[in-house]
Amino acid sequence: LPPQASFANTHAESYVFTTEGHLIPLSTAFHGPGPAPPTDEQLSAYGVLQLRELIARASLPHGDCIEKGQLRERARLAARRLEAERRSEVEARQAQDPRKLVCRTPASS
């Protein structure tokens, strides 16, 4: 097995490792839009670490948030940003030509 810090392990979500030892890249065209961000009700149950992780996932700063209420408010903003990105991704996928997702041999093009 490859070591923990190897390319295959650090990028495991993007590749399939076959039994013959080949790395096959996975196309992002077939990935779903990802999980929906938490609702306000779900955010109220989050701990400090979960709030910080959500904020970081939205590429927002949280170092200036001193109290948990400030973190929760920033997390609400992060959730709205992540939901907007998710909607944009879904719309972009729906606009894609499905014929471009099919592998074709040179003879069938």
PDB file of C-alpha atoms in Angstrom:
ATOM      1  CA  LEU A   1       0.000   0.000   0.000  1.00  0.00           C
ATOM      2  CA  PRO A   2       1.184   3.550  -0.668  1.00  0.00           C
ATOM      3  CA  PRO A   3       2.393   5.632   2.299  1.00  0.00           C
ATOM      4  CA  GLN A   4      -0.126   7.988   3.976  1.00  0.00           C
ATOM      5  CA  ALA A   5       1.400  11.159   2.492  1.00  0.00           C
ATOM      6  CA  SER A   6       1.522   9.787  -1.063  1.00  0.00           C
ATOM      7  CA  PHE A   7      -0.291  11.393  -3.967  1.00  0.00           C
ATOM      8  CA  ALA A   8      -2.762   8.489  -4.108  1.00  0.00           C
ATOM      9  CA  ASN A   9      -3.751   8.976  -0.470  1.00  0.00           C
ATOM     10  CA  THR A  10      -3.856  12.766  -0.391  1.00  0.00           C
ATOM     11  CA  HIS A  11      -6.005  12.916  -3.564  1.00  0.00           C
ATOM     12  CA  ALA A  12      -8.045   9.748  -2.977  1.00  0.00           C
ATOM     13  CA  GLU A  13     -11.386  11.454  -3.653  1.00  0.00           C
ATOM     14  CA  SER A  14     -10.275  12.267  -7.221  1.00  0.00           C
ATOM     15  CA  TYR A  15      -8.940   8.862  -8.309  1.00  0.00           C
ATOM     16  CA  VAL A  16      -9.751   5.171  -8.406  1.00  0.00           C
ATOM     17  CA  PHE A  17      -6.865   2.848  -7.571  1.00  0.00           C
ATOM     18  CA  THR A  18      -7.315  -0.416  -9.473  1.00  0.00           C
ATOM     19  CA  THR A  19      -6.178  -3.839  -8.326  1.00  0.00           C
ATOM     20  CA  GLU A  20      -3.572  -3.732 -11.097  1.00  0.00           C
ATOM     21  CA  GLY A  21      -2.044  -0.597  -9.577  1.00  0.00           C
ATOM     22  CA  HIS A  22      -3.417   1.954 -12.051  1.00  0.00           C
ATOM     23  CA  LEU A  23      -4.675   5.392 -11.011  1.00  0.00           C
ATOM     24  CA  ILE A  24      -7.787   6.386 -12.941  1.00  0.00           C
ATOM     25  CA  PRO A  25      -8.891  10.027 -12.574  1.00  0.00           C
ATOM     26  CA  LEU A  26     -12.556  10.649 -11.800  1.00  0.00           C
ATOM     27  CA  SER A  27     -14.257  13.344 -13.820  1.00  0.00           C
ATOM     28  CA  THR A  28     -15.866  16.106 -11.786  1.00  0.00           C
ATOM     29  CA  ALA A  29     -18.594  16.183 -14.434  1.00  0.00           C
ATOM     30  CA  PHE A  30     -20.181  13.197 -12.690  1.00  0.00           C
ATOM     31  CA  HIS A  31     -19.960  14.537  -9.127  1.00  0.00           C
ATOM     32  CA  GLY A  32     -23.063  15.822  -7.442  1.00  0.00           C
ATOM     33  CA  PRO A  33     -23.368  19.382  -6.176  1.00  0.00           C
ATOM     34  CA  GLY A  34     -22.351  18.364  -2.666  1.00  0.00           C
ATOM     35  CA  PRO A  35     -24.261  18.479   0.582  1.00  0.00           C
ATOM     36  CA  ALA A  36     -26.633  21.316   1.329  1.00  0.00           C
ATOM     37  CA  PRO A  37     -25.362  23.767   3.941  1.00  0.00           C
ATOM     38  CA  PRO A  38     -27.003  23.605   7.379  1.00  0.00           C
ATOM     39  CA  THR A  39     -30.207  25.468   8.152  1.00  0.00           C
ATOM     40  CA  ASP A  40     -30.405  28.154  10.859  1.00  0.00           C
ATOM     41  CA  GLU A  41     -31.999  25.574  13.157  1.00  0.00           C
ATOM     42  CA  GLN A  42     -29.130  23.138  12.588  1.00  0.00           C
ATOM     43  CA  LEU A  43     -26.575  25.918  13.131  1.00  0.00           C
ATOM     44  CA  SER A  44     -27.997  26.620  16.572  1.00  0.00           C
ATOM     45  CA  ALA A  45     -26.899  23.125  17.635  1.00  0.00           C
ATOM     46  CA  TYR A  46     -23.353  23.500  16.237  1.00  0.00           C
ATOM     47  CA  GLY A  47     -20.368  23.783  18.531  1.00  0.00           C
ATOM     48  CA  VAL A  48     -17.567  26.313  18.095  1.00  0.00           C
ATOM     49  CA  LEU A  49     -15.374  23.938  16.057  1.00  0.00           C
ATOM     50  CA  GLN A  50     -18.219  23.074  13.663  1.00  0.00           C
ATOM     51  CA  LEU A  51     -19.047  26.751  13.203  1.00  0.00           C
ATOM     52  CA  ARG A  52     -15.407  27.568  12.421  1.00  0.00           C
ATOM     53  CA  GLU A  53     -15.183  24.686   9.933  1.00  0.00           C
ATOM     54  CA  LEU A  54     -18.303  25.860   8.108  1.00  0.00           C
ATOM     55  CA  ILE A  55     -17.014  29.425   7.960  1.00  0.00           C
ATOM     56  CA  ALA A  56     -13.650  28.246   6.632  1.00  0.00           C
ATOM     57  CA  ARG A  57     -15.380  26.061   4.004  1.00  0.00           C
ATOM     58  CA  ALA A  58     -16.984  29.247   2.660  1.00  0.00           C
ATOM     59  CA  SER A  59     -13.539  30.949   2.642  1.00  0.00           C
ATOM     60  CA  LEU A  60     -14.619  33.533   5.184  1.00  0.00           C
ATOM     61  CA  PRO A  61     -12.478  34.739   8.106  1.00  0.00           C
ATOM     62  CA  HIS A  62     -13.484  33.992  11.691  1.00  0.00           C
ATOM     63  CA  GLY A  63     -10.539  35.302  13.701  1.00  0.00           C
ATOM     64  CA  ASP A  64     -12.417  38.476  14.578  1.00  0.00           C
ATOM     65  CA  CYS A  65     -15.365  36.533  16.067  1.00  0.00           C
ATOM     66  CA  ILE A  66     -14.863  36.513  19.831  1.00  0.00           C
ATOM     67  CA  GLU A  67     -18.200  35.256  21.105  1.00  0.00           C
ATOM     68  CA  LYS A  68     -20.131  32.209  19.951  1.00  0.00           C
ATOM     69  CA  GLY A  69     -23.000  34.428  18.803  1.00  0.00           C
ATOM     70  CA  GLN A  70     -20.622  36.229  16.450  1.00  0.00           C
ATOM     71  CA  LEU A  71     -19.410  32.887  15.095  1.00  0.00           C
ATOM     72  CA  ARG A  72     -22.996  31.742  14.603  1.00  0.00           C
ATOM     73  CA  GLU A  73     -23.845  34.929  12.674  1.00  0.00           C
ATOM     74  CA  ARG A  74     -20.768  34.491  10.461  1.00  0.00           C
ATOM     75  CA  ALA A  75     -21.735  30.834   9.961  1.00  0.00           C
ATOM     76  CA  ARG A  76     -25.188  31.948   8.748  1.00  0.00           C
ATOM     77  CA  LEU A  77     -23.465  34.176   6.200  1.00  0.00           C
ATOM     78  CA  ALA A  78     -21.210  31.243   5.226  1.00  0.00           C
ATOM     79  CA  ALA A  79     -24.216  28.935   4.811  1.00  0.00           C
ATOM     80  CA  ARG A  80     -25.912  31.465   2.514  1.00  0.00           C
ATOM     81  CA  ARG A  81     -22.727  31.799   0.456  1.00  0.00           C
ATOM     82  CA  LEU A  82     -22.312  28.021   0.181  1.00  0.00           C
ATOM     83  CA  GLU A  83     -25.958  27.612  -0.852  1.00  0.00           C
ATOM     84  CA  ALA A  84     -25.556  30.247  -3.581  1.00  0.00           C
ATOM     85  CA  GLU A  85     -22.432  28.454  -4.877  1.00  0.00           C
ATOM     86  CA  ARG A  86     -24.297  25.148  -4.785  1.00  0.00           C
ATOM     87  CA  ARG A  87     -27.230  26.587  -6.784  1.00  0.00           C
ATOM     88  CA  SER A  88     -24.830  28.029  -9.367  1.00  0.00           C
ATOM     89  CA  GLU A  89     -23.135  24.652  -9.723  1.00  0.00           C
ATOM     90  CA  VAL A  90     -26.476  22.883 -10.191  1.00  0.00           C
ATOM     91  CA  GLU A  91     -27.559  25.416 -12.832  1.00  0.00           C
ATOM     92  CA  ALA A  92     -24.229  25.065 -14.658  1.00  0.00           C
ATOM     93  CA  ARG A  93     -24.580  21.268 -14.691  1.00  0.00           C
ATOM     94  CA  GLN A  94     -28.124  21.500 -16.016  1.00  0.00           C
ATOM     95  CA  ALA A  95     -26.913  23.745 -18.835  1.00  0.00           C
ATOM     96  CA  GLN A  96     -24.188  21.256 -19.850  1.00  0.00           C
ATOM     97  CA  ASP A  97     -24.604  19.317 -23.062  1.00  0.00           C
ATOM     98  CA  PRO A  98     -24.963  15.676 -21.917  1.00  0.00           C
ATOM     99  CA  ARG A  99     -23.310  14.472 -25.147  1.00  0.00           C
ATOM    100  CA  LYS A 100     -20.016  15.939 -23.915  1.00  0.00           C
ATOM    101  CA  LEU A 101     -20.089  13.613 -20.891  1.00  0.00           C
ATOM    102  CA  VAL A 102     -19.994  10.462 -23.047  1.00  0.00           C
ATOM    103  CA  CYS A 103     -16.657   8.885 -23.905  1.00  0.00           C
ATOM    104  CA  ARG A 104     -16.321   8.417 -27.650  1.00  0.00           C
ATOM    105  CA  THR A 105     -13.781   6.573 -29.710  1.00  0.00           C
ATOM    106  CA  PRO A 106     -12.337   8.462 -32.687  1.00  0.00           C
ATOM    107  CA  ALA A 107     -14.458   6.326 -35.064  1.00  0.00           C
ATOM    108  CA  SER A 108     -17.757   7.236 -33.332  1.00  0.00           C
ATOM    109  CA  SER A 109     -17.151  11.009 -33.154  1.00  0.00           C
TER     110      SER A 109
END
